[in-house]
mmCIF file of C-alpha atoms in Angstrom:
data_model
loop_
_atom_site.group_PDB
_atom_site.id
_atom_site.type_symbol
_atom_site.label_atom_id
_atom_site.label_comp_id
_atom_site.label_asym_id
_atom_site.label_seq_id
_atom_site.Cartn_x
_atom_site.Cartn_y
_atom_site.Cartn_z
ATOM 1 C CA UNK A 1 0.000 0.000 0.000
ATOM 2 C CA UNK A 2 1.201 3.523 -0.826
ATOM 3 C CA UNK A 3 1.492 5.937 2.090
ATOM 4 C CA UNK A 4 1.789 9.712 2.346
ATOM 5 C CA UNK A 5 3.279 11.526 5.304
ATOM 6 C CA UNK A 6 3.977 15.236 5.842
ATOM 7 C CA UNK A 7 7.152 15.261 7.890
ATOM 8 C CA UNK A 8 7.320 19.071 8.101
ATOM 9 C CA UNK A 9 5.001 21.852 6.957
ATOM 10 C CA UNK A 10 1.584 20.559 8.007
ATOM 11 C CA UNK A 11 1.442 22.882 10.989
ATOM 12 C CA UNK A 12 3.752 25.743 10.094
ATOM 13 C CA UNK A 13 4.788 28.022 7.246
ATOM 14 C CA UNK A 14 7.729 26.688 5.280
ATOM 15 C CA UNK A 15 9.990 23.749 5.932
ATOM 16 C CA UNK A 16 8.031 21.468 3.620
ATOM 17 C CA UNK A 17 9.078 17.816 3.582
ATOM 18 C CA UNK A 18 6.563 15.293 2.247
ATOM 19 C CA UNK A 19 7.305 11.561 2.007
ATOM 20 C CA UNK A 20 5.349 9.375 -0.430
ATOM 21 C CA UNK A 21 6.276 5.719 -0.093
ATOM 22 C CA UNK A 22 5.455 2.723 -2.242
ATOM 23 C CA UNK A 23 6.519 -0.914 -1.943
ATOM 24 C CA UNK A 24 9.832 -0.401 -3.757
ATOM 25 C CA UNK A 25 10.469 3.356 -4.015
ATOM 26 C CA UNK A 26 10.056 6.647 -2.165
ATOM 27 C CA UNK A 27 9.555 10.256 -3.206
ATOM 28 C CA UNK A 28 10.572 13.200 -1.022
ATOM 29 C CA UNK A 29 8.850 16.455 -1.967
ATOM 30 C CA UNK A 30 10.986 19.425 -0.889
ATOM 31 C CA UNK A 31 13.495 19.429 1.943
ATOM 32 C CA UNK A 32 13.289 22.805 3.646
ATOM 33 C CA UNK A 33 13.819 24.750 6.854
ATOM 34 C CA UNK A 34 10.651 26.032 8.607
ATOM 35 C CA UNK A 35 10.071 29.787 8.619
ATOM 36 C CA UNK A 36 7.799 29.578 11.690
ATOM 37 C CA UNK A 37 7.051 27.256 14.565
ATOM 38 C CA UNK A 38 3.546 25.809 14.926
ATOM 39 C CA UNK A 39 2.435 28.953 16.819
ATOM 40 C CA UNK A 40 3.506 31.208 13.972
ATOM 41 C CA UNK A 41 6.621 32.580 15.668
ATOM 42 C CA UNK A 42 9.596 33.117 13.323
ATOM 43 C CA UNK A 43 12.236 30.416 13.735
ATOM 44 C CA UNK A 44 15.786 31.444 14.559
ATOM 45 C CA UNK A 45 17.486 28.937 12.266
ATOM 46 C CA UNK A 46 20.440 29.607 9.993
ATOM 47 C CA UNK A 47 21.311 27.440 7.033
ATOM 48 C CA UNK A 48 24.848 26.879 8.281
ATOM 49 C CA UNK A 49 23.933 25.629 11.771
ATOM 50 C CA UNK A 50 25.001 22.057 12.437
ATOM 51 C CA UNK A 51 22.179 21.627 14.956
ATOM 52 C CA UNK A 52 19.538 21.295 12.236
ATOM 53 C CA UNK A 53 18.811 17.662 11.405
ATOM 54 C CA UNK A 54 16.714 15.800 8.876
ATOM 55 C CA UNK A 55 13.585 13.955 10.009
ATOM 56 C CA UNK A 56 14.557 10.376 10.851
ATOM 57 C CA UNK A 57 12.431 8.971 8.022
ATOM 58 C CA UNK A 58 14.635 10.816 5.486
ATOM 59 C CA UNK A 59 17.934 10.419 7.282
ATOM 60 C CA UNK A 60 17.583 6.629 7.261
ATOM 61 C CA UNK A 61 16.122 4.236 4.696
ATOM 62 C CA UNK A 62 16.169 0.850 6.443
ATOM 63 C CA UNK A 63 14.583 -1.043 3.552
ATOM 64 C CA UNK A 64 16.988 0.537 1.028
ATOM 65 C CA UNK A 65 14.152 1.581 -1.258
ATOM 66 C CA UNK A 66 14.912 3.644 -4.329
ATOM 67 C CA UNK A 67 14.637 7.275 -3.154
ATOM 68 C CA UNK A 68 14.508 10.515 -5.133
ATOM 69 C CA UNK A 69 14.025 14.096 -3.945
ATOM 70 C CA UNK A 70 11.963 16.665 -5.873
ATOM 71 C CA UNK A 71 12.504 20.384 -5.161
ATOM 72 C CA UNK A 72 9.725 22.792 -6.130
ATOM 73 C CA UNK A 73 11.755 26.038 -6.073
ATOM 74 C CA UNK A 74 14.874 27.772 -4.804
ATOM 75 C CA UNK A 75 13.717 29.213 -1.478
ATOM 76 C CA UNK A 76 15.542 27.849 1.599
ATOM 77 C CA UNK A 77 12.288 26.863 3.296
ATOM 78 C CA UNK A 78 12.012 24.306 0.482
ATOM 79 C CA UNK A 79 15.647 23.270 -0.086
ATOM 80 C CA UNK A 80 17.581 24.346 3.026
ATOM 81 C CA UNK A 81 18.240 20.832 4.380
ATOM 82 C CA UNK A 82 19.463 19.325 1.108
ATOM 83 C CA UNK A 83 23.088 19.468 2.192
ATOM 84 C CA UNK A 84 22.267 16.981 4.977
ATOM 85 C CA UNK A 85 21.010 14.306 2.582
ATOM 86 C CA UNK A 86 23.084 11.254 1.760
ATOM 87 C CA UNK A 87 25.062 12.266 -1.354
ATOM 88 C CA UNK A 88 23.926 9.146 -3.224
ATOM 89 C CA UNK A 89 20.281 10.325 -3.293
ATOM 90 C CA UNK A 90 19.421 12.058 -6.589
ATOM 91 C CA UNK A 91 17.734 15.469 -6.387
ATOM 92 C CA UNK A 92 15.552 16.716 -9.268
ATOM 93 C CA UNK A 93 14.530 20.307 -9.990
ATOM 94 C CA UNK A 94 14.040 22.685 -12.896
ATOM 95 C CA UNK A 95 17.164 24.123 -14.539
ATOM 96 C CA UNK A 96 16.633 27.600 -13.095
ATOM 97 C CA UNK A 97 16.146 26.160 -9.586
ATOM 98 C CA UNK A 98 19.404 24.221 -9.867
ATOM 99 C CA UNK A 99 21.189 27.324 -11.166
ATOM 100 C CA UNK A 100 19.878 29.503 -8.357
ATOM 101 C CA UNK A 101 20.734 27.010 -5.614
ATOM 102 C CA UNK A 102 24.219 26.303 -6.922
ATOM 103 C CA UNK A 103 25.137 29.763 -8.190
ATOM 104 C CA UNK A 104 24.018 31.659 -5.105
ATOM 105 C CA UNK A 105 25.174 29.166 -2.473
ATOM 106 C CA UNK A 106 28.800 30.266 -2.644
ATOM 107 C CA UNK A 107 27.748 33.904 -2.181
ATOM 108 C CA UNK A 108 25.062 33.460 0.451
ATOM 109 C CA UNK A 109 25.649 30.213 2.299
ATOM 110 C CA UNK A 110 29.407 29.480 2.310
ATOM 111 C CA UNK A 111 29.237 26.807 -0.396
ATOM 112 C CA UNK A 112 26.831 24.617 1.585
ATOM 113 C CA UNK A 113 25.130 23.384 -1.578
ATOM 114 C CA UNK A 114 28.029 23.042 -4.008
ATOM 115 C CA UNK A 115 28.223 19.244 -4.038
ATOM 116 C CA UNK A 116 24.562 18.286 -4.288
ATOM 117 C CA UNK A 117 23.622 15.312 -6.460
ATOM 118 C CA UNK A 118 21.278 17.431 -8.620
ATOM 119 C CA UNK A 119 19.699 16.633 -11.972
ATOM 120 C CA UNK A 120 17.621 18.805 -14.270
ATOM 121 C CA UNK A 121 14.027 17.626 -14.363
ATOM 122 C CA UNK A 122 13.021 15.918 -17.626
ATOM 123 C CA UNK A 123 9.500 14.566 -17.980
ATOM 124 C CA UNK A 124 8.493 12.110 -16.847
ATOM 125 C CA UNK A 125 10.532 10.777 -13.936
ATOM 126 C CA UNK A 126 9.648 7.148 -13.320
ATOM 127 C CA UNK A 127 10.413 4.927 -10.334
ATOM 128 C CA UNK A 128 9.248 1.394 -9.551
ATOM 129 C CA UNK A 129 6.031 2.780 -8.007
ATOM 130 C CA UNK A 130 5.493 6.299 -9.356
ATOM 131 C CA UNK A 131 5.405 8.523 -12.435
ATOM 132 C CA UNK A 132 6.188 12.206 -11.797
ATOM 133 C CA UNK A 133 5.316 15.149 -14.033
ATOM 134 C CA UNK A 134 6.415 18.734 -13.440
ATOM 135 C CA UNK A 135 4.377 21.877 -14.228
ATOM 136 C CA UNK A 136 5.419 25.529 -14.039
ATOM 137 C CA UNK A 137 3.693 27.749 -11.459
ATOM 138 C CA UNK A 138 4.040 31.455 -10.650
ATOM 139 C CA UNK A 139 5.684 32.329 -7.347
ATOM 140 C CA UNK A 140 8.064 35.038 -6.154
ATOM 141 C CA UNK A 141 11.069 33.250 -7.653
ATOM 142 C CA UNK A 142 11.762 31.928 -11.141
ATOM 143 C CA UNK A 143 11.718 28.213 -11.872
ATOM 144 C CA UNK A 144 8.926 27.352 -9.424
ATOM 145 C CA UNK A 145 6.935 24.230 -10.186
ATOM 146 C CA UNK A 146 4.274 21.818 -8.965
ATOM 147 C CA UNK A 147 4.511 18.023 -9.153
ATOM 148 C CA UNK A 148 1.842 15.582 -10.321
ATOM 149 C CA UNK A 149 2.490 12.048 -9.088
ATOM 150 C CA UNK A 150 0.729 8.943 -10.334
ATOM 151 C CA UNK A 151 0.764 5.817 -8.176
ATOM 152 C CA UNK A 152 1.253 2.965 -10.650
ATOM 153 C CA UNK A 153 -0.473 0.377 -8.449
ATOM 154 C CA UNK A 154 -3.736 2.223 -7.783
ATOM 155 C CA UNK A 155 -3.700 4.765 -10.604
ATOM 156 C CA UNK A 156 -4.395 7.527 -8.058
ATOM 157 C CA UNK A 157 -2.866 10.963 -8.600
ATOM 158 C CA UNK A 158 -1.302 13.310 -6.070
ATOM 159 C CA UNK A 159 -0.785 16.966 -6.991
ATOM 160 C CA UNK A 160 1.706 18.912 -4.876
ATOM 161 C CA UNK A 161 1.290 22.652 -5.418
ATOM 162 C CA UNK A 162 4.613 23.855 -4.012
ATOM 163 C CA UNK A 163 4.294 27.624 -3.497
ATOM 164 C CA UNK A 164 2.219 29.499 -6.047
ATOM 165 C CA UNK A 165 -0.022 32.502 -6.674
ATOM 166 C CA UNK A 166 -2.464 33.802 -9.299
ATOM 167 C CA UNK A 167 -1.740 37.556 -9.100
ATOM 168 C CA UNK A 168 1.795 37.530 -10.531
ATOM 169 C CA UNK A 169 3.140 37.831 -14.075
ATOM 170 C CA UNK A 170 3.268 34.130 -14.964
ATOM 171 C CA UNK A 171 0.833 31.251 -15.481
ATOM 172 C CA UNK A 172 0.050 28.172 -13.420
ATOM 173 C CA UNK A 173 0.207 25.229 -15.815
ATOM 174 C CA UNK A 174 -1.551 22.888 -13.383
ATOM 175 C CA UNK A 175 -4.934 24.480 -14.146
ATOM 176 C CA UNK A 176 -4.933 23.104 -17.699
ATOM 177 C CA UNK A 177 -3.062 19.875 -17.025
ATOM 178 C CA UNK A 178 -3.964 18.428 -13.636
ATOM 179 C CA UNK A 179 -7.757 18.121 -13.396
ATOM 180 C CA UNK A 180 -9.407 15.984 -10.711
ATOM 181 C CA UNK A 181 -6.413 14.791 -8.690
ATOM 182 C CA UNK A 182 -7.262 12.303 -5.962
ATOM 183 C CA UNK A 183 -5.128 14.257 -3.494
ATOM 184 C CA UNK A 184 -4.158 17.929 -3.741
ATOM 185 C CA UNK A 185 -1.404 18.951 -1.287
ATOM 186 C CA UNK A 186 -2.068 22.685 -1.286
ATOM 187 C CA UNK A 187 -0.271 25.625 0.278
ATOM 188 C CA UNK A 188 -2.290 28.088 2.388
ATOM 189 C CA UNK A 189 0.254 30.651 3.582
ATOM 190 C CA UNK A 190 -1.997 33.699 3.378
ATOM 191 C CA UNK A 191 -5.045 32.209 5.107
ATOM 192 C CA UNK A 192 -3.696 33.253 8.517
ATOM 193 C CA UNK A 193 -3.232 36.849 7.344
ATOM 194 C CA UNK A 194 -5.710 39.680 6.857
ATOM 195 C CA UNK A 195 -8.179 39.707 3.963
ATOM 196 C CA UNK A 196 -7.207 43.131 2.621
ATOM 197 C CA UNK A 197 -7.376 43.627 -1.151
ATOM 198 C CA UNK A 198 -4.601 41.867 -3.034
ATOM 199 C CA UNK A 199 -2.408 43.895 -5.341
ATOM 200 C CA UNK A 200 -1.225 42.400 -8.617
ATOM 201 C CA UNK A 201 2.292 42.866 -9.942
ATOM 202 C CA UNK A 202 0.822 45.320 -12.457
ATOM 203 C CA UNK A 203 -0.511 47.345 -9.497
ATOM 204 C CA UNK A 204 2.998 47.330 -8.045
ATOM 205 C CA UNK A 205 4.416 48.653 -11.314
ATOM 206 C CA UNK A 206 1.849 51.476 -11.442
ATOM 207 C CA UNK A 207 2.403 52.541 -7.822
ATOM 208 C CA UNK A 208 6.173 52.577 -8.297
ATOM 209 C CA UNK A 209 5.843 54.525 -11.548
ATOM 210 C CA UNK A 210 3.812 57.246 -9.805
ATOM 211 C CA UNK A 211 6.456 57.620 -7.084
ATOM 212 C CA UNK A 212 9.414 57.527 -9.475
ATOM 213 C CA UNK A 213 7.915 60.430 -11.431
ATOM 214 C CA UNK A 214 8.539 62.667 -8.453
ATOM 215 C CA UNK A 215 11.692 64.807 -8.606
ATOM 216 C CA UNK A 216 13.438 62.748 -5.917
ATOM 217 C CA UNK A 217 15.782 59.803 -5.599
ATOM 218 C CA UNK A 218 13.993 56.533 -4.861
ATOM 219 C CA UNK A 219 15.451 53.683 -2.842
ATOM 220 C CA UNK A 220 13.712 50.313 -3.298
ATOM 221 C CA UNK A 221 13.998 47.458 -0.794
ATOM 222 C CA UNK A 222 13.212 44.165 -2.531
ATOM 223 C CA UNK A 223 14.760 40.776 -3.200
ATOM 224 C CA UNK A 224 16.706 40.378 -6.453
ATOM 225 C CA UNK A 225 15.473 36.762 -6.458
ATOM 226 C CA UNK A 226 11.888 37.993 -6.859
ATOM 227 C CA UNK A 227 11.840 37.947 -10.657
ATOM 228 C CA UNK A 228 8.378 39.480 -11.019
ATOM 229 C CA UNK A 229 9.221 42.291 -8.587
ATOM 230 C CA UNK A 230 12.451 43.144 -10.369
ATOM 231 C CA UNK A 231 10.491 43.162 -13.630
ATOM 232 C CA UNK A 232 7.886 45.530 -12.127
ATOM 233 C CA UNK A 233 10.659 47.753 -10.758
ATOM 234 C CA UNK A 234 12.449 47.891 -14.106
ATOM 235 C CA UNK A 235 9.253 48.662 -16.033
ATOM 236 C CA UNK A 236 8.387 51.446 -13.579
ATOM 237 C CA UNK A 237 11.853 52.976 -14.096
ATOM 238 C CA UNK A 238 11.326 52.949 -17.859
ATOM 239 C CA UNK A 239 7.857 54.462 -17.466
ATOM 240 C CA UNK A 240 9.255 57.305 -15.349
ATOM 241 C CA UNK A 241 12.434 57.756 -17.402
ATOM 242 C CA UNK A 242 14.663 56.914 -14.448
ATOM 243 C CA UNK A 243 17.935 54.970 -14.283
ATOM 244 C CA UNK A 244 17.922 51.821 -12.177
ATOM 245 C CA UNK A 245 21.077 51.322 -10.095
ATOM 246 C CA UNK A 246 21.820 47.766 -8.941
ATOM 247 C CA UNK A 247 24.727 46.038 -7.182
ATOM 248 C CA UNK A 248 26.862 43.244 -8.738
ATOM 249 C CA UNK A 249 24.947 40.533 -6.873
ATOM 250 C CA UNK A 250 21.667 41.697 -8.437
ATOM 251 C CA UNK A 251 23.399 41.828 -11.838
ATOM 252 C CA UNK A 252 24.538 38.256 -11.259
ATOM 253 C CA UNK A 253 20.984 37.136 -10.466
ATOM 254 C CA UNK A 254 19.617 38.922 -13.559
ATOM 255 C CA UNK A 255 22.207 37.103 -15.649
ATOM 256 C CA UNK A 256 21.010 33.796 -14.156
ATOM 257 C CA UNK A 257 17.411 34.742 -15.020
ATOM 258 C CA UNK A 258 18.322 35.859 -18.535
ATOM 259 C CA UNK A 259 16.450 33.199 -20.523
ATOM 260 C CA UNK A 260 13.356 33.669 -18.312
ATOM 261 C CA UNK A 261 13.293 37.463 -18.304
ATOM 262 C CA UNK A 262 13.494 40.380 -20.710
ATOM 263 C CA UNK A 263 15.792 42.256 -18.294
ATOM 264 C CA UNK A 264 19.509 42.457 -19.036
ATOM 265 C CA UNK A 265 21.868 44.138 -16.581
ATOM 266 C CA UNK A 266 23.736 45.665 -19.569
ATOM 267 C CA UNK A 267 20.731 47.764 -20.686
ATOM 268 C CA UNK A 268 21.144 51.518 -21.065
ATOM 269 C CA UNK A 269 18.836 52.428 -18.188
ATOM 270 C CA UNK A 270 20.588 50.059 -15.748
ATOM 271 C CA UNK A 271 23.818 50.956 -13.958
ATOM 272 C CA UNK A 272 25.897 48.828 -11.615
ATOM 273 C CA UNK A 273 27.236 50.401 -8.419
ATOM 274 C CA UNK A 274 30.142 48.277 -7.220
ATOM 275 C CA UNK A 275 29.929 48.763 -3.476
ATOM 276 C CA UNK A 276 31.193 45.718 -1.566
ATOM 277 C CA UNK A 277 28.827 43.982 0.859
ATOM 278 C CA UNK A 278 28.319 40.443 2.175
ATOM 279 C CA UNK A 279 27.545 39.030 -1.281
ATOM 280 C CA UNK A 280 29.449 41.360 -3.607
ATOM 281 C CA UNK A 281 32.688 41.019 -1.620
ATOM 282 C CA UNK A 282 32.841 37.466 -2.952
ATOM 283 C CA UNK A 283 31.926 38.718 -6.414
ATOM 284 C CA UNK A 284 34.969 41.008 -6.287
ATOM 285 C CA UNK A 285 37.237 38.208 -5.093
ATOM 286 C CA UNK A 286 36.284 35.644 -7.755
ATOM 287 C CA UNK A 287 37.378 36.231 -11.361
ATOM 288 C CA UNK A 288 34.302 34.303 -12.539
ATOM 289 C CA UNK A 289 32.157 37.251 -11.478
ATOM 290 C CA UNK A 290 34.442 40.005 -12.723
ATOM 291 C CA UNK A 291 32.119 40.996 -15.550
ATOM 292 C CA UNK A 292 29.353 41.962 -13.107
ATOM 293 C CA UNK A 293 31.560 44.721 -11.717
ATOM 294 C CA UNK A 294 32.822 45.991 -15.064
ATOM 295 C CA UNK A 295 29.749 46.655 -17.218
ATOM 296 C CA UNK A 296 27.596 49.802 -16.931
ATOM 297 C CA UNK A 297 29.542 50.832 -13.836
ATOM 298 C CA UNK A 298 28.522 54.038 -12.072
ATOM 299 C CA UNK A 299 30.386 55.975 -9.377
ATOM 300 C CA UNK A 300 28.746 57.172 -6.184
ATOM 301 C CA UNK A 301 29.669 60.798 -6.880
ATOM 302 C CA UNK A 302 27.930 60.591 -10.259
ATOM 303 C CA UNK A 303 24.735 59.497 -8.530
ATOM 304 C CA UNK A 304 25.033 62.292 -5.972
ATOM 305 C CA UNK A 305 25.337 65.001 -8.641
ATOM 306 C CA UNK A 306 21.756 64.337 -9.820
ATOM 307 C CA UNK A 307 20.143 61.964 -7.298
ATOM 308 C CA UNK A 308 16.656 62.615 -8.666
ATOM 309 C CA UNK A 309 17.594 60.750 -11.877
ATOM 310 C CA UNK A 310 18.113 57.440 -10.080
ATOM 311 C CA UNK A 311 16.201 54.571 -8.536
ATOM 312 C CA UNK A 312 18.494 52.541 -6.275
ATOM 313 C CA UNK A 313 17.972 48.824 -5.605
ATOM 314 C CA UNK A 314 19.114 49.057 -2.005
ATOM 315 C CA UNK A 315 21.646 46.991 -0.140
ATOM 316 C CA UNK A 316 23.100 47.708 3.283
ATOM 317 C CA UNK A 317 26.246 49.542 2.179
ATOM 318 C CA UNK A 318 24.800 51.644 -0.636
ATOM 319 C CA UNK A 319 21.992 52.698 1.702
ATOM 320 C CA UNK A 320 24.517 53.594 4.399
ATOM 321 C CA UNK A 321 26.494 55.731 1.904
ATOM 322 C CA UNK A 322 23.372 57.525 0.667
ATOM 323 C CA UNK A 323 22.053 58.279 4.157
ATOM 324 C CA UNK A 324 25.404 59.842 5.068
ATOM 325 C CA UNK A 325 24.906 62.386 2.286
ATOM 326 C CA UNK A 326 21.120 62.794 2.231
ATOM 327 C CA UNK A 327 18.273 62.968 4.715
ATOM 328 C CA UNK A 328 15.761 60.120 4.651
ATOM 329 C CA UNK A 329 13.018 62.740 4.161
ATOM 330 C CA UNK A 330 14.571 63.706 0.810
ATOM 331 C CA UNK A 331 14.354 60.150 -0.536
ATOM 332 C CA UNK A 332 11.370 58.028 -1.487
ATOM 333 C CA UNK A 333 12.084 54.776 0.345
ATOM 334 C CA UNK A 334 9.916 51.947 -1.020
ATOM 335 C CA UNK A 335 9.645 48.811 1.073
ATOM 336 C CA UNK A 336 8.687 45.814 -1.062
ATOM 337 C CA UNK A 337 8.957 42.857 1.331
ATOM 338 C CA UNK A 338 6.477 41.227 3.692
ATOM 339 C CA UNK A 339 5.477 43.873 6.273
ATOM 340 C CA UNK A 340 5.805 41.402 9.147
ATOM 341 C CA UNK A 341 9.587 41.797 9.098
ATOM 342 C CA UNK A 342 9.189 45.422 10.190
ATOM 343 C CA UNK A 343 7.739 44.383 13.542
ATOM 344 C CA UNK A 344 11.167 43.224 14.731
ATOM 345 C CA UNK A 345 12.826 46.139 16.555
ATOM 346 C CA UNK A 346 16.252 44.770 15.642
ATOM 347 C CA UNK A 347 15.453 44.870 11.931
ATOM 348 C CA UNK A 348 17.360 47.729 10.307
ATOM 349 C CA UNK A 349 14.295 49.222 8.603
ATOM 350 C CA UNK A 350 12.211 49.198 11.784
ATOM 351 C CA UNK A 351 13.401 52.677 12.852
ATOM 352 C CA UNK A 352 12.331 54.105 9.473
ATOM 353 C CA UNK A 353 8.898 52.510 9.535
ATOM 354 C CA UNK A 354 7.049 55.855 9.457
ATOM 355 C CA UNK A 355 9.027 57.006 6.404
ATOM 356 C CA UNK A 356 8.600 53.883 4.272
ATOM 357 C CA UNK A 357 6.215 53.607 1.345
ATOM 358 C CA UNK A 358 4.855 50.071 1.510
ATOM 359 C CA UNK A 359 4.442 48.664 -2.012
ATOM 360 C CA UNK A 360 4.304 44.888 -1.932
ATOM 361 C CA UNK A 361 2.194 41.892 -2.791
ATOM 362 C CA UNK A 362 2.551 38.339 -1.575
ATOM 363 C CA UNK A 363 4.305 35.549 -3.410
ATOM 364 C CA UNK A 364 1.550 33.225 -2.172
ATOM 365 C CA UNK A 365 -1.962 32.510 -3.372
ATOM 366 C CA UNK A 366 -4.749 34.460 -1.629
ATOM 367 C CA UNK A 367 -8.118 33.157 -0.471
ATOM 368 C CA UNK A 368 -10.272 34.086 -3.456
ATOM 369 C CA UNK A 369 -7.727 32.594 -5.880
ATOM 370 C CA UNK A 370 -7.340 29.517 -3.695
ATOM 371 C CA UNK A 371 -11.091 28.918 -3.982
ATOM 372 C CA UNK A 372 -10.986 29.408 -7.756
ATOM 373 C CA UNK A 373 -8.006 27.064 -8.101
ATOM 374 C CA UNK A 374 -9.786 24.312 -6.169
ATOM 375 C CA UNK A 375 -12.942 24.835 -8.243
ATOM 376 C CA UNK A 376 -10.885 24.561 -11.444
ATOM 377 C CA UNK A 377 -9.004 21.446 -10.335
ATOM 378 C CA UNK A 378 -11.906 19.694 -8.521
ATOM 379 C CA UNK A 379 -9.720 17.455 -6.333
ATOM 380 C CA UNK A 380 -11.269 14.592 -4.381
ATOM 381 C CA UNK A 381 -9.233 15.419 -1.268
ATOM 382 C CA UNK A 382 -7.299 18.517 -0.175
ATOM 383 C CA UNK A 383 -4.342 18.255 2.205
ATOM 384 C CA UNK A 384 -3.240 21.616 3.690
ATOM 385 C CA UNK A 385 0.468 22.453 3.904
ATOM 386 C CA UNK A 386 2.651 25.543 4.437
ATOM 387 C CA UNK A 387 -0.008 27.149 6.607
ATOM 388 C CA UNK A 388 -1.003 28.168 10.120
ATOM 389 C CA UNK A 389 -4.692 28.023 9.196
ATOM 390 C CA UNK A 390 -5.719 24.412 8.614
ATOM 391 C CA UNK A 391 -9.095 25.316 10.122
ATOM 392 C CA UNK A 392 -9.678 27.796 7.273
ATOM 393 C CA UNK A 393 -9.288 24.979 4.739
ATOM 394 C CA UNK A 394 -12.129 23.113 6.484
ATOM 395 C CA UNK A 395 -14.282 26.245 6.416
ATOM 396 C CA UNK A 396 -13.631 26.790 2.708
ATOM 397 C CA UNK A 397 -13.615 23.220 1.418
ATOM 398 C CA UNK A 398 -15.476 21.266 4.135
ATOM 399 C CA UNK A 399 -15.486 17.489 3.683
ATOM 400 C CA UNK A 400 -12.827 17.639 0.964
ATOM 401 C CA UNK A 401 -10.165 18.609 3.526
ATOM 402 C CA UNK A 402 -7.889 15.985 5.069
ATOM 403 C CA UNK A 403 -6.066 17.742 7.890
ATOM 404 C CA UNK A 404 -2.835 15.907 8.666
ATOM 405 C CA UNK A 405 -0.452 16.529 11.524
ATOM 406 C CA UNK A 406 3.300 16.403 10.996
ATOM 407 C CA UNK A 407 4.266 12.720 10.983
ATOM 408 C CA UNK A 408 0.727 11.344 10.532
ATOM 409 C CA UNK A 409 0.477 8.494 8.009
ATOM 410 C CA UNK A 410 -2.191 8.556 5.305
ATOM 411 C CA UNK A 411 -2.854 5.302 3.442
ATOM 412 C CA UNK A 412 -3.749 6.078 -0.164
#
């Protein structure tokens, strides 16, 4: 009999690890570090801490069944424990996910993920018990995907959503391709948050455009890994006839995204400011990255001569340099991350909270789109994951919801 078990993620946000086990083979869906505990409190876990361990079911395979790992996208709450896997276990992901994990690990995580046994996903993957298909979904990072798994013995299908949303710039291929799964393992990150109106990425672009048209420098706080957000930022700069200034790390990420994005760090309205920081220090030191410091370079004094011409993708050191020369009141500071981070008094933007312009939208699917997705897919059973609001799933989807606890076994 095939079994399904959520090892992590059933009762918290992030840290997804799902084990699907047949008579001869096993699938592990994601292998991440939790972002919260089961009460919703942020976890104080770093990727380089030796104290983090894999669940025992993954760490050991007493029956020596064929095991493969499938990674949905390149956020640490979905891949952060991969370096603790046995190196013989193959890991499958999309090309862009592999690139992002491997290319950024030496800059962000001290080469923790350099020697992973990773393979680019090619459809379908087949084991003794399962057939796996991969479908693109829209999330706040490129290369995100969902997995459809067919159990050969019973013919039943399991659809694992990974992280996804419907208000971004990309499509969710599962809507057309994965109708009527027997089990839908579905993320519900936003169900524990407020129901305020959801902005689309096009709304983000418009709001940024309006601010950039002011005769002031703008400083934008956002992740360079958020492909849609960088696209919205770049489009807003073009709309307002402003020059976007990025650091070498952001240029490096744009280069990684190149085949998935129309943005090129060598474009005329993009300049690279080569201030060293935690990531770009390593860029400077490695000849491989030399080109990201040498193209479209701009000097700090050039920016300061006409600050109103520029939109700065902030990092710690460029922000520090700017605030030495200018008052925060003379800059439009746009904060484009989850607002919950600002509640931490130790967070560097906390003291500026009254001066920030909050322009952000979630990388996760919101309630109304969750309902529509379920109506489109018509699953027989829904299994909540990546959520603090399992009870909301029962309210929305009633008898279709199978609420599992971490470690609980479901016989399929």
